[in-house]
Structures are given as C-alpha cells and as structure tokens.
Amino acid sequence: MADRLVVIGGDAAGMSAASQARRRRDDMEIVALERGDWTSYSACGIPYLVAGEVDDIDSLISRTPETFRNEFRIDVRLRHEVTGIDTESGEVEVHDIDHGRNFRLGYDQLMIGTGGRAIRPDIGGVDLDFVQGVQTLGDAQRLLDYADECRCGHVVVVGAGYIGLELAEAFTMWGADVTIVEQQSDVLPSLDPELGALVGEAMKRHEIDVLCDTTVTACEAGRVHLADRVLDADMVVLGIGVQPNSELAADAGIETGVRGAIRVDRRQQTSADGVWAAGDCAESTHLVSGEPTYVALGTTANRQGRVAGINIGGEYATFPGVLATAASRFCALEVARTGLAADEAQAAGFEAVEALIESRTKAGYYPGSEPITVKLVAERGSGRLLGGQIVGGEGSAKRIDVLATALMNRMTVHEMIDLDLSYAPPFGGVWDPVLVAARRTAAVVDAAG
Amino acid sequence: MADRLVVIGGDAAGMSAASQARRRRDDMEIVALERGDWTSYSACGIPYLVAGEVDDIDSLISRTPETFRNEFRIDVRLRHEVTGIDTESGEVEVHDIDHGRNFRLGYDQLMIGTGGRAIRPDIGGVDLDFVQGVQTLGDAQRLLDYADECRCGHVVVVGAGYIGLELAEAFTMWGADVTIVEQQSDVLPSLDPELGALVGEAMKRHEIDVLCDTTVTACEAGRVHLADRVLDADMVVLGIGVQPNSELAADAGIETGVRGAIRVDRRQQTSADGVWAAGDCAESTHLVSGEPTYVALGTTANRQGRVAGINIGGEYATFPGVLATAASRFCALEVARTGLAADEAQAAGFEAVEALIESRTKAGYYPGSEPITVKLVAERGSGRLLGGQIVGGEGSAKRIDVLATALMNRMTVHEMIDLDLSYAPPFGGVWDPVLVAARRTAAVVDAAG
C-alpha cells in the first residue's frame, strides 16, 4: 500500500507542504484535514476585505479544495477537525463536524499546520460575542457578519500591532469610529518608539483615537473598561498578537518551545519521527540572534511548509531561519522592519549602536516626493547590521528587503555603503535612503570605537 | 604653505571628492574648476525638466558654488576650463572663459572629474545645430532653448537606451511627435530582448514611433536619413550612449582603458602619483565579471568620488566595483537591471542559464495590482546569480536592489529562495516576484546539471 501523508490544517503551511510532497512522490496518498471552510487563503488580506478594498471573501482564496483535488490529487476534507494524535500507532483522531462522527486515520507521515489564533487577554467578558479575534477566514466572516448585524458605530481595537492597526484603518473605511488601546507607550511595539510615534501620528491624522500606556481591564456588553476610563463599543477587535495552535501536538508528547510553539529541527521535523510542523504553530530560529523565536507570518508559513514538503517527499531541504521581516501600510504611511530592534538586540546580548536618518522617497525635486525615515541597528565594534526599520511615504516599505538581504549575508554597515543600488529620480535620490542610513550608522560605529 | 587640491569638474564625482577631502583636511586649499555654469546637479533629472514635471533648471542643482564656498571653503570657479595637465611640474593650465585669459595653477593633489559626453555617430550633419546631445545641464539649457525657439513638432531620438527613452517620453509630454531610431532589434539593448520588447510595446502604446533594426546614415537641416527612409525632424536628440571626457588625462600621459576611460586603482588613483579620477571619465571594475568596464551612472560617480575624497583626505577607502545597476520609468512601465545580462555573461566566459517569470506587483486580489516580469541569469552548476532584469508596473524597479545586494554577496539562486523578504498585500504576493524568479531559476540550474 502506498504511503499516506496526513496534513492537519489546510492553509499556507499545510498545503505548501502537501503540494511539494506531491511533486516528489507521485504514489503517495495525501489527505488534508481542515476544520474550517476554506483552504489556502490570504489571512493578510482580511483587513482589505473589511475596508471594502477587496469585494469578496472568495478572492482571498489562492487555491480551492477542488484545485488541490484535481491538480494535485490531494484529498482535502473541509470541516474535519483533528482532535488527537497518536504517535505510537501513527494515527490521528478526526471529528467530522457536519456528520458528527469520529474516526481514526493512519499516517506514515504527518504534517502539522494548525496555525495560530488571536491571543485573548485574561480579563472579564473577553468571551462575549462582541469581542472578536481575527486570524482565519472563518474569523473574518464572523467579524463581517457581526459588524453588518450590529451596524457598528464604534469599534475598539485592543493592541496596536500590525493586525490591530490594519483593522483599525479598515473599520474607519467601513464607516466606524475607531479607538485603539495599546499597553506600550507607542503604537507598533515591534518598532522602536521613535518610529512607532510616526505611525501613531498618522493614525491620529486619520481621526483614529489612539490611547497608549493603558490596558483593557474588562469587557461588558457595549462597553470596554480601561484602567482610567470606560469606552462605548459595538465591537472589540483583538490585535495583541497570535499564539500557536500547538495543544494537539503538545498533548501527543511532541516537544514545544518558545511561547508553546512546536519545536522543529532544521528540516521542519518535530521531536516525533515522521511528524513535521510549519507555520504559525511552529517555532523558528532567528537568523541574527541565533535563538529560537516565534514569528507568525504568512511568508514564514509558506517557506517552512515548502521545506517540510520537500523533506516529506524524500528530498533534502533545510530552513535557515527568520528575520521577522514584516511590512504594512497604515493611513498612507508605509512601515517595515527586519532583524532585531534596539531592545531585542540588547536582549540577545549584543552591544548595539543605532542611527536614524530622514530622506525622501523620490528625488527632492521630483513631484510626489515624500519623507522616509530609516533606522539601523548595528553591532558595536564589528559594525555588523543587526536590524532595520523604515517608515515613510509610497515606495518606502519594500526598501526593507535590501536590509533583509544584507542581514542574511551578515553584512556590516560599512560594507553596505558600497551596495550598487539603483537610482532614478522617480524612485529616490542618488544615495538611496538605505545607503544614507548605512553611512550614518557606520560613522556611529566608528565613533563608538 | 597648505597643500592644494585642484578639482577638475564641478559635478558629482569632483564635488563629492572635494567635500570628503575637506572633512578630513581642514587645512587644505581646495580649488574646483568647472567649465560650465553649474555645480553638483542632477543630470538624471533633465528628462523631467523637458517633460515639464520639474519646473525650473535650478531645482536640479543640489549644491551651488556659494554653498561650497561658504560651508565647505571650496573655491569653486565656474567657466574655468582646464586645457592641460602637467604631471611633471604638478600644474594645470586653465582658461578663464569670461575673461579670455589663461593661467597655470599648481596642485599637490589633482582630482579629475571631467565626466562624459553624448557619443556622436560619425555621420554627415551630426554637428548641425539641430542635433543635440544631452549630458550636462548646459546641454539641457541649449536643448530647451532650441526646442522653444523652433517650436519642435517632430523630434527624432537616435538610440533607445535609458536616456534616449526618457527623452523620447519627455518630448511627447512637451508636445512633440517623437520617433525613436534604434540599431538593435529592440529598445533598451542593455536588457535581454524579451524584456526590451515589453518596453518597446509600452512606448508604442504611448504613440511613440519606434523604429528598430535601422540606423541613421545622415542628418541635414530638417531631415534625418535612415538606411531605408527619410524622416522629418525639427530636432535630433542623441541617446546612443556616453563616452568619457578623458582626453585631458590621456594627453598628460595618464593611463586609460576600456573605451578610453581613465584607469584607476582600487583607491581611485590614476597612473600618475597624486592624481585621482572618478565618475563618467573613469573606468570601473565589474563585480561579477571581475573585468574592467565603463559605466556612466550618477550613483557610480558619487560613490567613486567619495572614495577618492577619503583617500585625498589622508584616510583609506577602496571602491569595490560596480554592478551597473540602473533603473528608470518609461510610459508607466518601470525598468531595472543589475549585473550581467545573458549575452554579457557569455562574453565574460560564464556558462549561464536563465529563467523568466511573470508575477504581480501587489497581491492578485488587491486593487491596482499590475504585471511584473523578472528575469535572472545564473551560472550553470554553481547556481551563482550573475544578473537580473525587471520590467513591470509601479513598485517593480526598486526590487532590483535585492538582486544587487545578492550579487554583491555572491549568493546562489538556491540561497536566495531563503531570503526573508517582506510581504503585505499592497506590496506583492506572499512569494515576492524576486523569490518566484529565484525558485524558477534554481530549478533550471538543477535541471541543467
């Protein structure tokens, strides 16, 4: 009998792995079990769906179950939830939601791509219907249904990370008044404060209420209690981060690590033989700190899933690690980061220096030129680039990719000065802002000795 | 007496060197001799001036002579042409154009930043007034004056390189009918033909006549003769490339190399002791081929000038070489290239493979998503990236900088697959087009064995 690969979770990590395995193993039986209603979708597109920039939930789906069945001979079963893993017998316990039945399914190899879920703070009322986390397309559908039903006039977003800010802007476009509540002193705590502040100002200019340095203490129907005041709220959206759906693996005795994420080796194999994991449920290694980390990003899920699938298919691939490169756009401001922020560098044991420059997105004389701020963090002494952050007008965010490529190659800021980057007046000045930042940072490294 | 640095040429290379030298040598006397009317300007901005996107010739000037005098204590003398270099005595011969007088000026160090000029084909009538090359701000002023005076109805652009195409589009915006004549089979011969063809089509959609595979045989007042036809022309613009202004150096016995450009060592010193050169008059080393090359680009001029200035100032810096990274925008299409094109790789002795992919500039479902084409050239066997080219909608061109950074670090296309590049729906798909291209090229490398 042919080997059977069972995949738990029909989104990016699971289906990337399944597709890659299929390419290499024509004979393999591949069954993918997804407890929700969709496969392989762009969760990152949800804010644009809420905002009305994307019309239709289906347009966020990159491959349907039919495509997987017909083009990849992958047996996708929607609304099938895996409730247990038995690594001894090599079986999973499955709950068929629509038919209310349970069954066991044997596997030769098992791919865990169970994803993550929005973190729910441990406060009263957090499980009320009007408190929504947004991680899956199912969440998005519930959110939109609820918003339509209650004609939300006022939305409170808890947490000013990427998802929180994207949803805050989306709900203003949807027509609601929006308040963001953030525990830290500025929005986007994954950026250094001076860059977060630039984004906070942009949100305020777009008439979004931004309340920092305060926490939500309780929710009750129609209201959100903060430490120092009470807000009216037709809906509360959770944006304080993502936690791994790793309980299934942990209950099966599979090793977990940072924030409970499933620990994997460089080939994406878990501590259980023949059991693989990737995506928002799995741990990663940070390429700069060298330490285990947890990063829930679509890019990572796709890349890890691909590596798992190549190995499942009998070939060899390794996943080198992550830089936690991320980008977004809020209220006409582009934002991106990669590598370690200043505080993360310190926590990882680096003595770091930093420099921040302001430049322009196009040549100064060219129409539509906007400000761009670039901050670099480098190791004292060696000048090794440790991380970077960018906030600015159109054309700013994707410049982070140069920094990500430099980090991957362990470049120093001195070496970066010599990068032969492109130039034309519609795209920037003759010294790209990234190079201006490298020059400034190199000077700071030299001065620090 | 203090050392004297004499700088020939008041644009990017010369003035970068002068500024860097000043920072390190407070005591030095610095004299910059410029035969034209401006210092330190953006020649790359000239097409936007012609197009009317930039209002005023002065806005292309980044630093005036007054700024150099007051802030850097650099004695800039406009309309002073150097007519000879005497490396034995350490003097230059200077012609003061306005006063018609000549004098000699001694130097301890000499910086040559004489730039380049538009190549003039060896055909009849090429020296007529209505045939214009565009390399300096002086050229631009003459071009605009001539165009205004003769109310140009029809402009013929000879040569479909970057400058030719930029000026072609600029003149359509100015109000002229424009014909481009190109000897090669497609526009932008520095790209591989399939990418040049995409640009050629865009030019045609914007009602620019594009005549390829043909040459200009002669010009006469009001007419341009091609091999197979005669075109009416109120003005002819030369865009067939740039040649170095290196005669002054060559006449002084200073060594020259590729296309007559001044040969320099890795510190930008010429064959004459204490004589430095940088920018469009100087040779470079190509970082991929390892061979001498001639690349006339503003980025290179600034970077080489900076290195020369650091060395003149008594510190140590080297210029590692160029990738000939270039970008532009024509008729709503962004274009960029870096490293070696397929034919250049072959000429440099590489056995190369290549792959071309088509993707989208934003997530497929996101409003305003446009096609982007990425082509990579890699070494057979090793998979080492040798070069890349990009043509596509808004947000395409600056992606070349990831390829330039990868080239600088001698990455293979296999390694590039693991680059942790940013992703958000407004900026691309979850697999950036550059990564899609790396995956495809890696597969081609593997298949080629």
PDB file of N, CA and C in Angstrom, chain A residues 337-405:
ATOM      1  N   ARG A 337       9.958  46.428   8.953  1.00  0.00           N
ATOM      2  CA  ARG A 337      11.055  46.126   9.879  1.00  0.00           C
ATOM      3  C   ARG A 337      11.647  44.761   9.538  1.00  0.00           C
ATOM      4  N   THR A 338      12.896  44.583   9.921  1.00  0.00           N
ATOM      5  CA  THR A 338      13.549  43.283   9.759  1.00  0.00           C
ATOM      6  C   THR A 338      14.644  43.158  10.802  1.00  0.00           C
ATOM      7  N   GLY A 339      14.966  41.920  11.159  1.00  0.00           N
ATOM      8  CA  GLY A 339      16.040  41.692  12.119  1.00  0.00           C
ATOM      9  C   GLY A 339      15.647  42.091  13.524  1.00  0.00           C
ATOM     10  N   LEU A 340      16.621  42.557  14.274  1.00  0.00           N
ATOM     11  CA  LEU A 340      16.399  42.902  15.674  1.00  0.00           C
ATOM     12  C   LEU A 340      16.203  44.410  15.847  1.00  0.00           C
ATOM     13  N   ALA A 341      15.199  44.779  16.635  1.00  0.00           N
ATOM     14  CA  ALA A 341      15.068  46.162  17.075  1.00  0.00           C
ATOM     15  C   ALA A 341      16.119  46.408  18.160  1.00  0.00           C
ATOM     16  N   ALA A 342      16.295  47.669  18.544  1.00  0.00           N
ATOM     17  CA  ALA A 342      17.349  48.012  19.505  1.00  0.00           C
ATOM     18  C   ALA A 342      17.209  47.211  20.803  1.00  0.00           C
ATOM     19  N   ASP A 343      15.988  47.132  21.333  1.00  0.00           N
ATOM     20  CA  ASP A 343      15.813  46.414  22.607  1.00  0.00           C
ATOM     21  C   ASP A 343      15.995  44.900  22.431  1.00  0.00           C
ATOM     22  N   GLU A 344      15.598  44.383  21.283  1.00  0.00           N
ATOM     23  CA  GLU A 344      15.800  42.951  21.013  1.00  0.00           C
ATOM     24  C   GLU A 344      17.289  42.622  20.885  1.00  0.00           C
ATOM     25  N   ALA A 345      18.041  43.534  20.270  1.00  0.00           N
ATOM     26  CA  ALA A 345      19.486  43.317  20.124  1.00  0.00           C
ATOM     27  C   ALA A 345      20.141  43.242  21.500  1.00  0.00           C
ATOM     28  N   GLN A 346      19.727  44.156  22.357  1.00  0.00           N
ATOM     29  CA  GLN A 346      20.270  44.169  23.719  1.00  0.00           C
ATOM     30  C   GLN A 346      19.896  42.876  24.451  1.00  0.00           C
ATOM     31  N   ALA A 347      18.639  42.485  24.321  1.00  0.00           N
ATOM     32  CA  ALA A 347      18.186  41.266  24.994  1.00  0.00           C
ATOM     33  C   ALA A 347      18.928  40.035  24.479  1.00  0.00           C
ATOM     34  N   ALA A 348      19.354  40.078  23.218  1.00  0.00           N
ATOM     35  CA  ALA A 348      20.088  38.944  22.645  1.00  0.00           C
ATOM     36  C   ALA A 348      21.566  38.987  22.997  1.00  0.00           C
ATOM     37  N   GLY A 349      21.962  39.996  23.770  1.00  0.00           N
ATOM     38  CA  GLY A 349      23.339  40.037  24.251  1.00  0.00           C
ATOM     39  C   GLY A 349      24.289  40.848  23.390  1.00  0.00           C
ATOM     40  N   PHE A 350      23.746  41.549  22.393  1.00  0.00           N
ATOM     41  CA  PHE A 350      24.595  42.410  21.571  1.00  0.00           C
ATOM     42  C   PHE A 350      24.772  43.766  22.242  1.00  0.00           C
ATOM     43  N   GLU A 351      25.963  44.322  22.113  1.00  0.00           N
ATOM     44  CA  GLU A 351      26.091  45.743  22.404  1.00  0.00           C
ATOM     45  C   GLU A 351      25.872  46.447  21.067  1.00  0.00           C
ATOM     46  N   ALA A 352      24.832  47.227  21.010  1.00  0.00           N
ATOM     47  CA  ALA A 352      24.406  47.763  19.716  1.00  0.00           C
ATOM     48  C   ALA A 352      24.477  49.268  19.687  1.00  0.00           C
ATOM     49  N   VAL A 353      24.731  49.803  18.487  1.00  0.00           N
ATOM     50  CA  VAL A 353      24.598  51.240  18.269  1.00  0.00           C
ATOM     51  C   VAL A 353      23.518  51.424  17.220  1.00  0.00           C
ATOM     52  N   GLU A 354      23.032  52.628  17.073  1.00  0.00           N
ATOM     53  CA  GLU A 354      21.958  52.846  16.130  1.00  0.00           C
ATOM     54  C   GLU A 354      22.054  54.231  15.529  1.00  0.00           C
ATOM     55  N   ALA A 355      21.426  54.376  14.370  1.00  0.00           N
ATOM     56  CA  ALA A 355      21.354  55.699  13.748  1.00  0.00           C
ATOM     57  C   ALA A 355      20.043  55.801  12.998  1.00  0.00           C
ATOM     58  N   LEU A 356      19.524  56.998  12.939  1.00  0.00           N
ATOM     59  CA  LEU A 356      18.250  57.246  12.269  1.00  0.00           C
ATOM     60  C   LEU A 356      18.442  58.400  11.289  1.00  0.00           C
ATOM     61  N   ILE A 357      17.975  58.193  10.053  1.00  0.00           N
ATOM     62  CA  ILE A 357      18.103  59.279   9.074  1.00  0.00           C
ATOM     63  C   ILE A 357      16.739  59.583   8.456  1.00  0.00           C
ATOM     64  N   GLU A 358      16.620  60.807   7.972  1.00  0.00           N
ATOM     65  CA  GLU A 358      15.433  61.189   7.213  1.00  0.00           C
ATOM     66  C   GLU A 358      15.846  61.541   5.808  1.00  0.00           C
ATOM     67  N   SER A 359      15.132  61.004   4.848  1.00  0.00           N
ATOM     68  CA  SER A 359      15.456  61.271   3.457  1.00  0.00           C
ATOM     69  C   SER A 359      14.140  61.416   2.692  1.00  0.00           C
ATOM     70  N   ARG A 360      14.183  61.199   1.387  1.00  0.00           N
ATOM     71  CA  ARG A 360      12.992  61.360   0.545  1.00  0.00           C
ATOM     72  C   ARG A 360      12.767  60.100  -0.281  1.00  0.00           C
ATOM     73  N   THR A 361      11.498  59.814  -0.568  1.00  0.00           N
ATOM     74  CA  THR A 361      11.165  58.619  -1.353  1.00  0.00           C
ATOM     75  C   THR A 361      11.501  58.779  -2.827  1.00  0.00           C
ATOM     76  N   LYS A 362      11.552  60.010  -3.316  1.00  0.00           N
ATOM     77  CA  LYS A 362      11.941  60.305  -4.690  1.00  0.00           C
ATOM     78  C   LYS A 362      12.961  61.435  -4.622  1.00  0.00           C
ATOM     79  N   ALA A 363      13.582  61.761  -5.756  1.00  0.00           N
ATOM     80  CA  ALA A 363      14.477  62.912  -5.763  1.00  0.00           C
ATOM     81  C   ALA A 363      13.719  64.113  -5.220  1.00  0.00           C
ATOM     82  N   GLY A 364      14.404  64.963  -4.468  1.00  0.00           N
ATOM     83  CA  GLY A 364      13.748  66.082  -3.793  1.00  0.00           C
ATOM     84  C   GLY A 364      12.936  66.961  -4.744  1.00  0.00           C
ATOM     85  N   TYR A 365      13.428  67.108  -5.984  1.00  0.00           N
ATOM     86  CA  TYR A 365      12.766  68.000  -6.946  1.00  0.00           C
ATOM     87  C   TYR A 365      11.644  67.294  -7.701  1.00  0.00           C
ATOM     88  N   TYR A 366      11.503  65.981  -7.490  1.00  0.00           N
ATOM     89  CA  TYR A 366      10.547  65.229  -8.304  1.00  0.00           C
ATOM     90  C   TYR A 366       9.158  65.274  -7.668  1.00  0.00           C
ATOM     91  N   PRO A 367       8.115  65.467  -8.480  1.00  0.00           N
ATOM     92  CA  PRO A 367       6.766  65.570  -7.904  1.00  0.00           C
ATOM     93  C   PRO A 367       6.398  64.332  -7.088  1.00  0.00           C
ATOM     94  N   GLY A 368       5.783  64.543  -5.953  1.00  0.00           N
ATOM     95  CA  GLY A 368       5.298  63.415  -5.156  1.00  0.00           C
ATOM     96  C   GLY A 368       6.327  62.853  -4.201  1.00  0.00           C
ATOM     97  N   SER A 369       7.480  63.497  -4.115  1.00  0.00           N
ATOM     98  CA  SER A 369       8.500  63.058  -3.160  1.00  0.00           C
ATOM     99  C   SER A 369       7.973  63.206  -1.732  1.00  0.00           C
ATOM    100  N   GLU A 370       8.167  62.159  -0.924  1.00  0.00           N
ATOM    101  CA  GLU A 370       7.670  62.176   0.459  1.00  0.00           C
ATOM    102  C   GLU A 370       8.793  61.813   1.426  1.00  0.00           C
ATOM    103  N   PRO A 371       8.625  62.146   2.703  1.00  0.00           N
ATOM    104  CA  PRO A 371       9.666  61.800   3.682  1.00  0.00           C
ATOM    105  C   PRO A 371       9.745  60.282   3.901  1.00  0.00           C
ATOM    106  N   ILE A 372      10.942  59.832   4.191  1.00  0.00           N
ATOM    107  CA  ILE A 372      11.170  58.440   4.599  1.00  0.00           C
ATOM    108  C   ILE A 372      12.180  58.461   5.743  1.00  0.00           C
ATOM    109  N   THR A 373      11.899  57.685   6.776  1.00  0.00           N
ATOM    110  CA  THR A 373      12.791  57.565   7.923  1.00  0.00           C
ATOM    111  C   THR A 373      13.344  56.145   7.953  1.00  0.00           C
ATOM    112  N   VAL A 374      14.644  56.026   8.056  1.00  0.00           N
ATOM    113  CA  VAL A 374      15.283  54.708   8.128  1.00  0.00           C
ATOM    114  C   VAL A 374      16.113  54.654   9.400  1.00  0.00           C
ATOM    115  N   LYS A 375      15.915  53.609  10.170  1.00  0.00           N
ATOM    116  CA  LYS A 375      16.733  53.405  11.358  1.00  0.00           C
ATOM    117  C   LYS A 375      17.466  52.074  11.239  1.00  0.00           C
ATOM    118  N   LEU A 376      18.752  52.088  11.520  1.00  0.00           N
ATOM    119  CA  LEU A 376      19.528  50.850  11.517  1.00  0.00           C
ATOM    120  C   LEU A 376      20.095  50.595  12.913  1.00  0.00           C
ATOM    121  N   VAL A 377      20.201  49.320  13.235  1.00  0.00           N
ATOM    122  CA  VAL A 377      20.839  48.883  14.472  1.00  0.00           C
ATOM    123  C   VAL A 377      22.036  48.028  14.057  1.00  0.00           C
ATOM    124  N   ALA A 378      23.209  48.316  14.603  1.00  0.00           N
ATOM    125  CA  ALA A 378      24.422  47.583  14.226  1.00  0.00           C
ATOM    126  C   ALA A 378      25.195  47.202  15.478  1.00  0.00           C
ATOM    127  N   GLU A 379      25.995  46.156  15.333  1.00  0.00           N
ATOM    128  CA  GLU A 379      26.807  45.744  16.473  1.00  0.00           C
ATOM    129  C   GLU A 379      27.965  46.716  16.665  1.00  0.00           C
ATOM    130  N   ARG A 380      28.170  47.110  17.891  1.00  0.00           N
ATOM    131  CA  ARG A 380      29.320  47.948  18.215  1.00  0.00           C
ATOM    132  C   ARG A 380      30.606  47.190  17.863  1.00  0.00           C
ATOM    133  N   GLY A 381      31.594  47.899  17.398  1.00  0.00           N
ATOM    134  CA  GLY A 381      32.867  47.252  17.073  1.00  0.00           C
ATOM    135  C   GLY A 381      32.859  46.688  15.670  1.00  0.00           C
ATOM    136  N   SER A 382      32.158  45.581  15.486  1.00  0.00           N
ATOM    137  CA  SER A 382      32.169  44.916  14.172  1.00  0.00           C
ATOM    138  C   SER A 382      31.412  45.692  13.114  1.00  0.00           C
ATOM    139  N   GLY A 383      30.409  46.450  13.524  1.00  0.00           N
ATOM    140  CA  GLY A 383      29.567  47.137  12.553  1.00  0.00           C
ATOM    141  C   GLY A 383      28.571  46.234  11.862  1.00  0.00           C
ATOM    142  N   ARG A 384      28.464  44.992  12.328  1.00  0.00           N
ATOM    143  CA  ARG A 384      27.516  44.069  11.701  1.00  0.00           C
ATOM    144  C   ARG A 384      26.089  44.612  11.821  1.00  0.00           C
ATOM    145  N   LEU A 385      25.375  44.614  10.699  1.00  0.00           N
ATOM    146  CA  LEU A 385      23.973  45.025  10.726  1.00  0.00           C
ATOM    147  C   LEU A 385      23.182  44.018  11.548  1.00  0.00           C
ATOM    148  N   LEU A 386      22.347  44.537  12.456  1.00  0.00           N
ATOM    149  CA  LEU A 386      21.522  43.655  13.295  1.00  0.00           C
ATOM    150  C   LEU A 386      20.036  43.789  12.974  1.00  0.00           C
ATOM    151  N   GLY A 387      19.651  44.923  12.442  1.00  0.00           N
ATOM    152  CA  GLY A 387      18.243  45.107  12.125  1.00  0.00           C
ATOM    153  C   GLY A 387      17.982  46.470  11.542  1.00  0.00           C
ATOM    154  N   GLY A 388      16.780  46.654  11.018  1.00  0.00           N
ATOM    155  CA  GLY A 388      16.421  47.941  10.438  1.00  0.00           C
ATOM    156  C   GLY A 388      14.931  48.155  10.440  1.00  0.00           C
ATOM    157  N   GLN A 389      14.559  49.400  10.406  1.00  0.00           N
ATOM    158  CA  GLN A 389      13.148  49.778  10.413  1.00  0.00           C
ATOM    159  C   GLN A 389      12.956  50.965   9.484  1.00  0.00           C
ATOM    160  N   ILE A 390      11.822  50.976   8.806  1.00  0.00           N
ATOM    161  CA  ILE A 390      11.546  52.035   7.833  1.00  0.00           C
ATOM    162  C   ILE A 390      10.101  52.503   7.995  1.00  0.00           C
ATOM    163  N   VAL A 391       9.907  53.800   7.992  1.00  0.00           N
ATOM    164  CA  VAL A 391       8.563  54.391   7.974  1.00  0.00           C
ATOM    165  C   VAL A 391       8.594  55.528   6.962  1.00  0.00           C
ATOM    166  N   GLY A 392       7.620  55.568   6.058  1.00  0.00           N
ATOM    167  CA  GLY A 392       7.616  56.671   5.107  1.00  0.00           C
ATOM    168  C   GLY A 392       6.506  56.586   4.086  1.00  0.00           C
ATOM    169  N   GLY A 393       6.590  57.469   3.105  1.00  0.00           N
ATOM    170  CA  GLY A 393       5.575  57.541   2.049  1.00  0.00           C
ATOM    171  C   GLY A 393       5.697  56.389   1.058  1.00  0.00           C
ATOM    172  N   GLU A 394       4.920  56.490  -0.012  1.00  0.00           N
ATOM    173  CA  GLU A 394       4.873  55.419  -1.004  1.00  0.00           C
ATOM    174  C   GLU A 394       6.262  55.075  -1.528  1.00  0.00           C
ATOM    175  N   GLY A 395       6.556  53.778  -1.567  1.00  0.00           N
ATOM    176  CA  GLY A 395       7.856  53.330  -2.032  1.00  0.00           C
ATOM    177  C   GLY A 395       8.845  53.082  -0.900  1.00  0.00           C
ATOM    178  N   SER A 396       8.410  53.271   0.335  1.00  0.00           N
ATOM    179  CA  SER A 396       9.324  53.103   1.474  1.00  0.00           C
ATOM    180  C   SER A 396       9.481  51.652   1.895  1.00  0.00           C
ATOM    181  N   ALA A 397       8.357  50.947   2.052  1.00  0.00           N
ATOM    182  CA  ALA A 397       8.379  49.669   2.775  1.00  0.00           C
ATOM    183  C   ALA A 397       9.274  48.623   2.126  1.00  0.00           C
ATOM    184  N   LYS A 398       9.184  48.484   0.795  1.00  0.00           N
ATOM    185  CA  LYS A 398       9.917  47.390   0.158  1.00  0.00           C
ATOM    186  C   LYS A 398      11.430  47.608   0.195  1.00  0.00           C
ATOM    187  N   ARG A 399      11.864  48.807   0.568  1.00  0.00           N
ATOM    188  CA  ARG A 399      13.307  49.006   0.748  1.00  0.00           C
ATOM    189  C   ARG A 399      13.847  48.139   1.891  1.00  0.00           C
ATOM    190  N   ILE A 400      12.958  47.658   2.755  1.00  0.00           N
ATOM    191  CA  ILE A 400      13.394  46.797   3.857  1.00  0.00           C
ATOM    192  C   ILE A 400      14.048  45.525   3.304  1.00  0.00           C
ATOM    193  N   ASP A 401      13.677  45.127   2.084  1.00  0.00           N
ATOM    194  CA  ASP A 401      14.198  43.873   1.534  1.00  0.00           C
ATOM    195  C   ASP A 401      15.706  43.927   1.298  1.00  0.00           C
ATOM    196  N   VAL A 402      16.227  45.108   1.038  1.00  0.00           N
ATOM    197  CA  VAL A 402      17.684  45.256   0.919  1.00  0.00           C
ATOM    198  C   VAL A 402      18.327  44.957   2.273  1.00  0.00           C
ATOM    199  N   LEU A 403      17.700  45.447   3.331  1.00  0.00           N
ATOM    200  CA  LEU A 403      18.240  45.199   4.675  1.00  0.00           C
ATOM    201  C   LEU A 403      18.123  43.716   5.025  1.00  0.00           C
ATOM    202  N   ALA A 404      17.019  43.090   4.660  1.00  0.00           N
ATOM    203  CA  ALA A 404      16.852  41.656   4.937  1.00  0.00           C
ATOM    204  C   ALA A 404      17.924  40.847   4.199  1.00  0.00           C
ATOM    205  N   THR A 405      18.206  41.240   2.963  1.00  0.00           N
ATOM    206  CA  THR A 405      19.222  40.527   2.182  1.00  0.00           C
ATOM    207  C   THR A 405      20.608  40.768   2.777  1.00  0.00           C
TER     208      THR A 405
END
